[in-house]
Coordinates of C-alpha atoms in Angstrom, one line a residue:
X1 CA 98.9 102.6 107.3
X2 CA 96.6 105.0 106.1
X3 CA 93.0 106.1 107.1
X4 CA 90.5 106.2 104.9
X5 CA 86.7 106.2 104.0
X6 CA 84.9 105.9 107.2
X7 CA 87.8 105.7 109.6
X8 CA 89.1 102.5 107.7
X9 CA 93.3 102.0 107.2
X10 CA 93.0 100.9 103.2
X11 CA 96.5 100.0 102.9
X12 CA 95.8 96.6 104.5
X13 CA 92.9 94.1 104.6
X14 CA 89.8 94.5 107.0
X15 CA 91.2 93.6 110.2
X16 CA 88.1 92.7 112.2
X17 CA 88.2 90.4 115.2
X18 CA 85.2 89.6 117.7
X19 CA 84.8 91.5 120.7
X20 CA 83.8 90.4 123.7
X21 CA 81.8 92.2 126.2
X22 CA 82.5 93.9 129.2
X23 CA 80.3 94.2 132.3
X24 CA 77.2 96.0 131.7
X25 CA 78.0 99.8 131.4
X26 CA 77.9 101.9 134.5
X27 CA 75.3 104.5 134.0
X28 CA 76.6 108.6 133.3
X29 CA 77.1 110.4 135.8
X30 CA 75.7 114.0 135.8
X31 CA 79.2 115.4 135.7
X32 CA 80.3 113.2 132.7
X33 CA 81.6 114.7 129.8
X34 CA 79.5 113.1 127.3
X35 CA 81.3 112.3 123.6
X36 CA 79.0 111.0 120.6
X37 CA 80.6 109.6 117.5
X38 CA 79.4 107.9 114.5
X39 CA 81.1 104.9 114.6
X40 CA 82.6 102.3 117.1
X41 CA 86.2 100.9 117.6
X42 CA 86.2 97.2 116.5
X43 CA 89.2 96.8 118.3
X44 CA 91.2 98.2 121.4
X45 CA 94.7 96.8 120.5
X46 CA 97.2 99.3 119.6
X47 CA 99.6 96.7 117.6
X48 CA 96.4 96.0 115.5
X49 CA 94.0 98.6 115.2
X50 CA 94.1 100.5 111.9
X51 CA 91.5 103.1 111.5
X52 CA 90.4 106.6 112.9
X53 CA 87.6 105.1 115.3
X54 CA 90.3 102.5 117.1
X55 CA 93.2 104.3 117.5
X56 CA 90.9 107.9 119.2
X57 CA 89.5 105.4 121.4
X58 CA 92.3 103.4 122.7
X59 CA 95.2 105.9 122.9
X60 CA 93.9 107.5 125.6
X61 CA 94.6 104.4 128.0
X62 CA 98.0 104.3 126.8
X63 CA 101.2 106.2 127.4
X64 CA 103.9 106.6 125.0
X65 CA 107.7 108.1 124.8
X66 CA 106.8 111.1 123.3
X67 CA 103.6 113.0 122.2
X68 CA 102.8 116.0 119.8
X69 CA 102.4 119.2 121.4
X70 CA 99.4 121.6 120.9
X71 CA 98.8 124.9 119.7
X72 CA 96.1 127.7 119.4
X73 CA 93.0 126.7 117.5
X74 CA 89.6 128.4 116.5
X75 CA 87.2 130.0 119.3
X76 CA 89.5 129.2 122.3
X77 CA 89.7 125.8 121.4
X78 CA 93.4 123.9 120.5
X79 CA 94.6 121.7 118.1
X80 CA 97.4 119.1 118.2
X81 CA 100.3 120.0 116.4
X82 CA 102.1 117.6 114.8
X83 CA 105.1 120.0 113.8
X84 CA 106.2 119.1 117.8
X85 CA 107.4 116.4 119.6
X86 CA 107.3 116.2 123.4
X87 CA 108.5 114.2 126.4
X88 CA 105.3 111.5 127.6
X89 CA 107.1 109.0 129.2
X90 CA 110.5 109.6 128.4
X91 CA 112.2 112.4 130.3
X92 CA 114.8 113.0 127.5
X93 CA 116.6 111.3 124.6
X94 CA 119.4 111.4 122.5
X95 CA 120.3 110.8 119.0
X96 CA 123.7 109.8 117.1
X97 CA 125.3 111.7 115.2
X98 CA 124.4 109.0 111.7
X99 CA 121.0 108.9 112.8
X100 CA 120.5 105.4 113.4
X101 CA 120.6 104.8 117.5
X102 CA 118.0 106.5 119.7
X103 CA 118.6 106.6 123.7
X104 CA 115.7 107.0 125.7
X105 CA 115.7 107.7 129.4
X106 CA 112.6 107.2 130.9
X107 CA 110.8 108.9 133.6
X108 CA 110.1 107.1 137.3
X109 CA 106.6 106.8 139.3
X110 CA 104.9 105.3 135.6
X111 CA 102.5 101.9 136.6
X112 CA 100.4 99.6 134.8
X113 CA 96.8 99.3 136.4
X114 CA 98.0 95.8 137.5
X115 CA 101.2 97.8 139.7
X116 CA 103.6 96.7 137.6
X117 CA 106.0 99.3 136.5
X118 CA 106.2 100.6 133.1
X119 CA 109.8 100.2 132.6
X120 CA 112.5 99.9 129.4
X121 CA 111.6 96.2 129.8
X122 CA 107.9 97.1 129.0
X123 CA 108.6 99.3 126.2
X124 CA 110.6 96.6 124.7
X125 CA 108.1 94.1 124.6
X126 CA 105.5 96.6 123.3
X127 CA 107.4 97.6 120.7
X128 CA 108.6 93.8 120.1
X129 CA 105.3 92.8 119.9
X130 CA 103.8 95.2 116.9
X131 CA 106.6 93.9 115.0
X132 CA 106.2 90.5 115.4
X133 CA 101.9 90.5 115.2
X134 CA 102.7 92.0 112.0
X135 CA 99.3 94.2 111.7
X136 CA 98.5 97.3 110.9
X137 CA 100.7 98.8 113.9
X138 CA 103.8 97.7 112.3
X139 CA 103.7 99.9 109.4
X140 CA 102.7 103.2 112.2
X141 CA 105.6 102.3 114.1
X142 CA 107.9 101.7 111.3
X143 CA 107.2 104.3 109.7
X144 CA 106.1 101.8 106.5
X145 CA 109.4 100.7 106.8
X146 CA 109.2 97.3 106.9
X147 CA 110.8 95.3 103.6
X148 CA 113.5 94.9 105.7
X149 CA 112.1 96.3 109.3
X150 CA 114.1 99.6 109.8
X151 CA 114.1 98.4 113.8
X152 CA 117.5 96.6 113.9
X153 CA 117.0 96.2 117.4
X154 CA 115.8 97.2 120.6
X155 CA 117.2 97.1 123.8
X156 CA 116.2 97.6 127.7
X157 CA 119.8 98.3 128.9
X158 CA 118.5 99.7 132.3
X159 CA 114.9 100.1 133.9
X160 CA 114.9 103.8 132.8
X161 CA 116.9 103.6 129.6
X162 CA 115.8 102.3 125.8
X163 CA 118.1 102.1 123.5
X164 CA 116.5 101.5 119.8
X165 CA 118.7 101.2 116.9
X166 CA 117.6 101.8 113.1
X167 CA 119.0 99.8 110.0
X168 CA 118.6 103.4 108.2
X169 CA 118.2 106.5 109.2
X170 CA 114.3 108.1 109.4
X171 CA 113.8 111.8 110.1
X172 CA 110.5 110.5 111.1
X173 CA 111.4 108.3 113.9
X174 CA 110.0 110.6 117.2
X175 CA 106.9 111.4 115.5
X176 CA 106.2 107.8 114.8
X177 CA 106.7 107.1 118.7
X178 CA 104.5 109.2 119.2
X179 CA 101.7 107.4 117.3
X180 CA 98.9 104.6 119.1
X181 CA 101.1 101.6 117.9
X182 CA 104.0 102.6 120.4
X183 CA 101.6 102.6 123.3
X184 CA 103.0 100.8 126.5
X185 CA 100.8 97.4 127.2
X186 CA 101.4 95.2 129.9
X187 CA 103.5 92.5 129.2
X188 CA 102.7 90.3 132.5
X189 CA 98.9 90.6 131.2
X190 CA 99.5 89.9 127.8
X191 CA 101.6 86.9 128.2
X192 CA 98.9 85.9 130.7
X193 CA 95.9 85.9 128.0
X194 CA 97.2 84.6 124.5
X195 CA 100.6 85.9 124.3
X196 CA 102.2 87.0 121.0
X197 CA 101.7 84.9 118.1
X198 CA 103.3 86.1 115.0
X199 CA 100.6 87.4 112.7
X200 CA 97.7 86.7 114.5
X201 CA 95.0 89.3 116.4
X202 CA 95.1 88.4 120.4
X203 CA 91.5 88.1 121.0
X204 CA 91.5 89.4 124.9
X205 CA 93.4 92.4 123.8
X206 CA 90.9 92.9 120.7
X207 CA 88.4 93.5 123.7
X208 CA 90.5 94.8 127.0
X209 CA 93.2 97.4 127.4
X210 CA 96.2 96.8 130.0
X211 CA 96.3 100.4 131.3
X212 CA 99.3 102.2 131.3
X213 CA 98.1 106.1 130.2
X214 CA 95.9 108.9 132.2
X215 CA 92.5 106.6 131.9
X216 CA 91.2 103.4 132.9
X217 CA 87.9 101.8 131.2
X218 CA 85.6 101.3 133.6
X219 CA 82.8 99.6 131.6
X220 CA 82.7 98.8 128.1
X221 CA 80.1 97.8 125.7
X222 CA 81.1 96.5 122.1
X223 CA 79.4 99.1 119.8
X224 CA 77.6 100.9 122.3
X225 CA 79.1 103.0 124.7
X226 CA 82.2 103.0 127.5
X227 CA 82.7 105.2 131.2
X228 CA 86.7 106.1 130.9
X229 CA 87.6 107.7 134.0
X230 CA 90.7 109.1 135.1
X231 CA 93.7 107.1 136.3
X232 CA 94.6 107.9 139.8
X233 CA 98.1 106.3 139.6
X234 CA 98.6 108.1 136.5
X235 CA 102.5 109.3 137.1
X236 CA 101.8 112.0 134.2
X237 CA 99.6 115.6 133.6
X238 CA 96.1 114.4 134.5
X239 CA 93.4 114.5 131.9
X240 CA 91.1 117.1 131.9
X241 CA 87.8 115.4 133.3
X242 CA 87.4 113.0 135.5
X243 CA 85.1 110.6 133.8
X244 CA 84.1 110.2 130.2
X245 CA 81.0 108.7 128.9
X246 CA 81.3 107.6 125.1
X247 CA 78.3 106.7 122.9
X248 CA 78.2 105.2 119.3
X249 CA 75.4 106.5 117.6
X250 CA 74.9 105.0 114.3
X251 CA 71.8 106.8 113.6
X252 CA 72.2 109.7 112.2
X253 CA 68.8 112.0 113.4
X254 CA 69.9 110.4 116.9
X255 CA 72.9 112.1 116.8
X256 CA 72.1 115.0 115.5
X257 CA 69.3 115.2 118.0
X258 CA 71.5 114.8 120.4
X259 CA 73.8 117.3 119.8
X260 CA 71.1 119.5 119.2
X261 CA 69.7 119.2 122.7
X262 CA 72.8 119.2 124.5
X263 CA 72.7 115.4 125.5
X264 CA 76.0 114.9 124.2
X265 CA 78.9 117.9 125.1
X266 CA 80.8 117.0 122.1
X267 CA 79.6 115.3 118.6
X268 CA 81.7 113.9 116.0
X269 CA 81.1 112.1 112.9
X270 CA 77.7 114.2 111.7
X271 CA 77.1 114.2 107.6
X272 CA 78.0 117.8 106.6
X273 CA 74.8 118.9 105.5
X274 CA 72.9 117.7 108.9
X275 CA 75.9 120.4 110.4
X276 CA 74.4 123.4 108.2
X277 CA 71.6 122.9 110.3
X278 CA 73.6 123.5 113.8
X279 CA 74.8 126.8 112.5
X280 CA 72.2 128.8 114.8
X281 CA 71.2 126.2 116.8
X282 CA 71.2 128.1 120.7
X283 CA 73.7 126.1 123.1
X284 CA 75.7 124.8 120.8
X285 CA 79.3 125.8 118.9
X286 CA 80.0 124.2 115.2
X287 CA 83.6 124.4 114.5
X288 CA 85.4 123.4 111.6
X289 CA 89.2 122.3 111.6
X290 CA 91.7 121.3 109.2
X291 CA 93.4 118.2 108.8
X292 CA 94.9 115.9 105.6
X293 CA 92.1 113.8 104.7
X294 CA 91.4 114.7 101.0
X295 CA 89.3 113.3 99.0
X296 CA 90.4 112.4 95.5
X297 CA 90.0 110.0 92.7
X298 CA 92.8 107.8 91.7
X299 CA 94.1 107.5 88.4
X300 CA 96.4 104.3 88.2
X301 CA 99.1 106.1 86.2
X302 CA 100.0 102.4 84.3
X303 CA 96.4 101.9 82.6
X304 CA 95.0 103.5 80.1
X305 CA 93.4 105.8 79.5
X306 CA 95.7 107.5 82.5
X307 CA 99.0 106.7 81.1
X308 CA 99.1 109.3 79.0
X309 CA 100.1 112.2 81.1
X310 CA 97.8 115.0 78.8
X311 CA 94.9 113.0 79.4
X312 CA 95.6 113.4 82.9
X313 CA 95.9 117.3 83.0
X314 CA 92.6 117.5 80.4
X315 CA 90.5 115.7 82.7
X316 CA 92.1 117.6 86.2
X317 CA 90.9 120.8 84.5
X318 CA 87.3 118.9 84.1
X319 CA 86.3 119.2 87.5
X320 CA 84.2 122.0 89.0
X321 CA 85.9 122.1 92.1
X322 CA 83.9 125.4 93.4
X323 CA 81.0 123.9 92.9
X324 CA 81.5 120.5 94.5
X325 CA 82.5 122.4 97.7
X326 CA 80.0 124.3 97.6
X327 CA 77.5 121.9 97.0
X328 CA 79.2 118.3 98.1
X329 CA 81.2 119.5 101.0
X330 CA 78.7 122.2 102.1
X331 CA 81.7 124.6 102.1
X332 CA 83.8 122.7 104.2
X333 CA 86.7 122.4 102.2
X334 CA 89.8 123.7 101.4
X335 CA 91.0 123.5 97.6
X336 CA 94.2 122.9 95.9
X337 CA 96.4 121.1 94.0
X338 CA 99.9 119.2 95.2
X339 CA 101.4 116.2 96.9
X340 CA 100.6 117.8 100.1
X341 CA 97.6 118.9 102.0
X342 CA 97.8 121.9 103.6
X343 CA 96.9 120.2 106.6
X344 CA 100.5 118.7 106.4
X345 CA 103.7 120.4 107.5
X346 CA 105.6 121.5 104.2
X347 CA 102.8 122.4 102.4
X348 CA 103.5 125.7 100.0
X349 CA 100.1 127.2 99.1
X350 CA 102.0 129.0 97.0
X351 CA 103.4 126.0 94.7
X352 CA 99.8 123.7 95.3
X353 CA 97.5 126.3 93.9
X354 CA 93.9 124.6 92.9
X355 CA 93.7 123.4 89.0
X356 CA 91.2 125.8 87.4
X357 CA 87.7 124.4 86.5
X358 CA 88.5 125.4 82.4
X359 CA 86.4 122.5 79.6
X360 CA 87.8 124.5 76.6
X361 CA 91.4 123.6 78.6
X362 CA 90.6 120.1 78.8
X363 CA 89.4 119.3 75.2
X364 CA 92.5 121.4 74.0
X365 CA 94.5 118.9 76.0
X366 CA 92.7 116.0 75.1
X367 CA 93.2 116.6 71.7
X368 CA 96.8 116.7 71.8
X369 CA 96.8 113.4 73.8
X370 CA 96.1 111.8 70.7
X371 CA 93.2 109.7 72.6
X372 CA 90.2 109.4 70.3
X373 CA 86.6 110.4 72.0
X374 CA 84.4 109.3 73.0
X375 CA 86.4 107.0 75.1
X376 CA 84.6 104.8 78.2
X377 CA 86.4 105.1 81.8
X378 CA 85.2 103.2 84.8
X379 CA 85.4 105.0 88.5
X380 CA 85.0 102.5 91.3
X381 CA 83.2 104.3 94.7
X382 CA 82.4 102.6 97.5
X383 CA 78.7 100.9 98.5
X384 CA 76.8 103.8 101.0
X385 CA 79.0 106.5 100.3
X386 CA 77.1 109.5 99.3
X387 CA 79.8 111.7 99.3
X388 CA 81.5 109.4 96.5
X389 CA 78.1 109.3 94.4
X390 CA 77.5 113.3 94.5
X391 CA 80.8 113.3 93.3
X392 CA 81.1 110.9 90.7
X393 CA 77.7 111.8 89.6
X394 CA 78.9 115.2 88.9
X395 CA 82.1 113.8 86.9
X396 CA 79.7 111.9 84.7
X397 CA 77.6 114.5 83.6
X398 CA 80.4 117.0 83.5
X399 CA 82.8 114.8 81.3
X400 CA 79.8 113.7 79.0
X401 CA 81.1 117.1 76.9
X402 CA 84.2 115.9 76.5
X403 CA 83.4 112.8 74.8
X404 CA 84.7 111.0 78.4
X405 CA 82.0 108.3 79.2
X406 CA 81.9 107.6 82.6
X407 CA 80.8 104.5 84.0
X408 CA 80.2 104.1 87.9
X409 CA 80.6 100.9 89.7
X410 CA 79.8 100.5 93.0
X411 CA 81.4 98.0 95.0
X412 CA 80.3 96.7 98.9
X413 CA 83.3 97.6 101.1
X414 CA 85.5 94.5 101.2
X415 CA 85.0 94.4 97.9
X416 CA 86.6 98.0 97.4
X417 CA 89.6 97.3 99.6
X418 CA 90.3 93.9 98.0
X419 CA 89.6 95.5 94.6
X420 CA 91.6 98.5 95.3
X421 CA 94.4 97.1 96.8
X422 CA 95.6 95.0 94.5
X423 CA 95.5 97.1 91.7
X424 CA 92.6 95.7 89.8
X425 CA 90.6 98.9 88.9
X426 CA 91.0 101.4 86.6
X427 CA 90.1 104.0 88.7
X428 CA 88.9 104.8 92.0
X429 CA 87.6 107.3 94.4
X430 CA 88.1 107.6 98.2
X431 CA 88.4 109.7 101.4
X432 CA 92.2 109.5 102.6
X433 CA 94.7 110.3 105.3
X434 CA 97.7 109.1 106.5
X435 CA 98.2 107.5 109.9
X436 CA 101.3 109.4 110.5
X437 CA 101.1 113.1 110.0
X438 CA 104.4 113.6 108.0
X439 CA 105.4 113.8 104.6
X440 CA 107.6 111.1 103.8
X441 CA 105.0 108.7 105.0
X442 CA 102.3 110.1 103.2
X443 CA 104.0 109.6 99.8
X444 CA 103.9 106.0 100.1
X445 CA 100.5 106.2 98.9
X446 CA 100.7 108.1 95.5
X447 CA 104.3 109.1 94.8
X448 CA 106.6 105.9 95.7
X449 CA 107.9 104.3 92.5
X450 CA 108.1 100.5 94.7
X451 CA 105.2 100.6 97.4
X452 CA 102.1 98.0 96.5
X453 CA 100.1 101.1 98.7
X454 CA 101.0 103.6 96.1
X455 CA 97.8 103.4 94.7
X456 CA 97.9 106.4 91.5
X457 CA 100.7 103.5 90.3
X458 CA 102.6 107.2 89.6
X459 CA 106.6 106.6 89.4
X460 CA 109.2 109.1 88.6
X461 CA 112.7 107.8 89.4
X462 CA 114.0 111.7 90.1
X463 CA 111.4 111.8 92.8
X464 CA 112.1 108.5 94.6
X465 CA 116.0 109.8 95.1
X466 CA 114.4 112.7 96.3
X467 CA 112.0 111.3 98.5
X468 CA 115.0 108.6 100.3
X469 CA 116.8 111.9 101.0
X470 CA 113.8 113.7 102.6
X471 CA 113.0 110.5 105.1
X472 CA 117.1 110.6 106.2
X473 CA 116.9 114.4 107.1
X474 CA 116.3 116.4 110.0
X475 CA 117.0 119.5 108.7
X476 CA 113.8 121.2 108.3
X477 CA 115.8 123.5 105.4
X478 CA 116.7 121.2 103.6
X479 CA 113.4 118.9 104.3
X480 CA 111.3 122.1 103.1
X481 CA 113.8 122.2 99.7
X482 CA 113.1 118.3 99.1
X483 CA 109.5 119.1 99.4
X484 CA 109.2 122.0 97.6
X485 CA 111.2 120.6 94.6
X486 CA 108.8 117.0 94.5
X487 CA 105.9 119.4 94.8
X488 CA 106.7 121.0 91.6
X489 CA 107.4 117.9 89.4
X490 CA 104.5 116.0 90.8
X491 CA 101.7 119.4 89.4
X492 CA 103.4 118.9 86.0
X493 CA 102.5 115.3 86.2
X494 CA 98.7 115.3 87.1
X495 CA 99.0 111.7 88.8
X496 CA 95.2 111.8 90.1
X497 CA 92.5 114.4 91.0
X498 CA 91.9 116.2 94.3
X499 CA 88.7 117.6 94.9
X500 CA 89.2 118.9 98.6
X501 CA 90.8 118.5 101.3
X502 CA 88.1 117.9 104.1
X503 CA 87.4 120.2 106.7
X504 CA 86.0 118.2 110.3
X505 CA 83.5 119.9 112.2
X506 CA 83.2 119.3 115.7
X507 CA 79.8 120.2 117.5
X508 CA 80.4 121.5 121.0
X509 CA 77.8 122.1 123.5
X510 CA 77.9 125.3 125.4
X511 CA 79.2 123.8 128.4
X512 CA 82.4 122.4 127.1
X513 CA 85.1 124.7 128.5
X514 CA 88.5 122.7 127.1
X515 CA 88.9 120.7 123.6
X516 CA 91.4 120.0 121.7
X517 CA 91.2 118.8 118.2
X518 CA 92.9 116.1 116.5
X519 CA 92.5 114.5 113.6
X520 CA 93.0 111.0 115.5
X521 CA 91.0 112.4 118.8
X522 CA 92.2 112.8 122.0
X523 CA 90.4 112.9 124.9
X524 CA 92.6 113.9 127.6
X525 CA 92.4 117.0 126.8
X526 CA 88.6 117.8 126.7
X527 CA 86.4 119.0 129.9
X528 CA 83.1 120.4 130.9

């Protein structure tokens, strides 16, 4: 699935279940690295959870086959690289020669909190289990392969081997093991509190985790706050603090004041403009990051008037992209123009240059679309988005001189996703990322010819053969040739409008001495 406005996975419906509560929270100790974040998780189960707020909470209770690796990052800091796969649980693996069976052998010591081991038994049933719940995990772990499931099977041979074999081949199979949905859960814990019913949320897991990673959740308090602390039986590198206290702060001056003051040691989640105000603030560190959440407007490719292709390109050129990131993003944004953010690896800034901000351009091209002006367009934004106003706001007033009347409808948020997802809109704006941080993922959202998520409804039957051959290769070559190629026939195409791709920024007190960054947060690797 895919992240998008507000942490949300837009690719499927809300899926919100009821949490229930914890014991009362056990106050922060002095030493506690203290996180504050926006917005809570409204789930902790890794087969269901969909957007950016579940999956940086729960992962971090969680072990997995393999993980990303890391690299350098701004001021001393590191980020997550998703270019690398590593060994987690497994000690090594293998891969045939067509691509389609993977052997894992898995490393000893591992327990669940319960002391049950975390064996080739318990990575089947995990795995097992996102496929048969059938939420939003399915599609991480499949890599949106699932009309048929690419899993053809998977076996526990021995207690340290898995043996997982693929109906097709997916050069994108580790870094989907790698991903929240193939966390490790507890199958004698599970089975003991709902089971697996096909479909269907498990309530206690909505609200517990069955520990098998380098925390345990000591108290927890639906939309409030939660004390992780480090697992002593953890088998693998122990995270870098000891104990953890989380807050979600939906107030905005409250958590800006707190990360002004230092209460918190690292804030995430503030509105851009409240961070211009950090930028000398003594105590603290602002630092921005890149990662591949863009946002864009849609432009269903099928309905008019975005079906013709020069209408497309006149309106692409009608956007003052400087200025928006300037004065929308607060300069944290990084421009251009291509299938793939620069976050992502295979990205050519030399092939995605931005679209230049030219109206003479546009009404040229809108005059050889043969569309008559002044033509009315409707853009739908989401209810409490200001980001989506400023920017449609601006589109309105700047396309006025085209003869483009835009009309803005705003819709509450079920209402968007319903809307959006099934296609009944003629065009659309949004904040959006990808749950797996790898091209031929990614794709399934604007360039897919037959994927219901592909919502720019673009389809080029050249790129599709393209795409299939991409997702079968290994070869980095020949990946970067397949990407380079789509690249170029996507720009001539103008499927939809990218204003920026956003740039996170990460407050950090002075007393933070490790941190990581991620785009899906991980905690193990922050201290103070």
């Amino acid at each position: 699935m895919r992240i998008g406005n507000k942490g949300r996975l837009p690719l499927a419906a809300a899926l919100l279940v009821g949490i229930s509560g914890f014991s009362a929270p056990v106050l922060a100790q002095s030493s506690d690295l203290v996180v504050n974040s926006a917005v809570a998780p409204s789930t902790l189960d890794p087969a269901w959870a969909c957007g950016l707020q579940e999956i940086s909470f729960l992962q971090n209770f969680y072990v997995r086959l393999v993980q990303h690796g890391t690299a350098e990052g701004p001021e001393g800091t590191r980020v997550v690289d998703y270019s690398t796969i590593e060994p987690y649980l497994a000690e090594s693996w293998e891969v045939s020669e067509d691509g389609l069976v993977y052997t894992f052998h898995l490393k000893d010591g591992f327990t669940f909190e319960s002391g049950n081991p975390v064996d080739a038994e318990a990575v089947r049933y995990s795995f097992q289990r996102v496929l048969d719940m059938a939420g939003c995990g399915r599609f991480f772990l499949t890599d949106g392969h699932i009309d048929p499931v690419i899993f053809e099977s998977i076996e526990a041979v021995d207690p340290s081997t898995v043996v997982i074999t693929l109906n097709k081949p997916n050069g994108n199979m580790l870094g989907d093991l790698a991903t929240h949905a193939a966390s490790i859960v507890d199958p004698s814990v599970v089975e003991a509190n709902g089971g697996v019913v096909p479909g269907q949320p498990n309530e206690f897991m909505a609200a517990n985790v069955t520990e098998s990673g380098p925390f345990l959740l000591e108290s927890y308090t639906a939309n409030q706050s939660a004390r992780m602390v480090a697992n002593p039986a953890f088998a693998g590198n122990a995270p870098a603090s000891d104990a953890i206290n989380v807050n979600w702060i939906t107030a905005a001056p409250t958590l800006l004041l707190q990360a002004r003051t230092g209460q918190a040691d690292i804030t995430f989640g503030l509105a851009k403009q409240a961070v211009t105000t950090m930028s000398n603030n003594p105590g603290t560190r602002v630092i921005a990051y890149s990662n591949p959440f863009v946002q864009q407007m849609m432009l269903p490719n099928t309905k008019a008037p975005w079906d013709n292709p020069l209408f497309r390109e006149a309106v692409a050129h009608a956007v003052p992209y400087q200025d928006i990131v300037d004065r929308v993003a607060y300069g944290y944004g990084t421009l251009y123009y291509g299938p793939i953010p620069p976050s992502l690896p295979g990205f050519s800034a030399e092939l995605s240059q931005p679209v230049s901000f030219d109206l003479e351009r546009a009404r040229e091209l809108i005059a050889q679309s043969g569309i008559a002006t002044p033509v009315n367009v409707e853009v739908m934004i989401q209810e409490g988005d200001a980001t989506q106003q400023q920017l449609a706001t601006i589109l309105q007033s700047t396309w006025a001189e085209l003869g483009i009347n835009l009309n803005i409808r705003v819709a509450p948020a079920a209402e968007f996703q319903d809307l959006s997802q099934s296609h009944q809109v003629q065009s659309l704006m949004r904040l959006d990322g990808p749950g797996v941080f790898e091209v031929g993922y990614y794709w399934g959202y604007d360039v897919d010819c037959d994927n219901s998520n592909n919502l720019t409804e673009y389809c080029n039957e050249e790129v599709d053969s393209l795409i299939e051959q991409l997702r079968a290769s290994s070869d980095q070559a020949e990946r970067q040739q397949i990407m380079d190629q789509v690249t170029e026939i996507w720009r001539a195409e103008y499927p939809k409008i990218l204003f920026f791709e956003d740039q996170p920024v990460m407050v950090l007190s002075d007393a933070v001495t490790e941190f990581t960054f991620s785009p899906l947060p991980d905690y193990r690797y922050w201290a103070k």
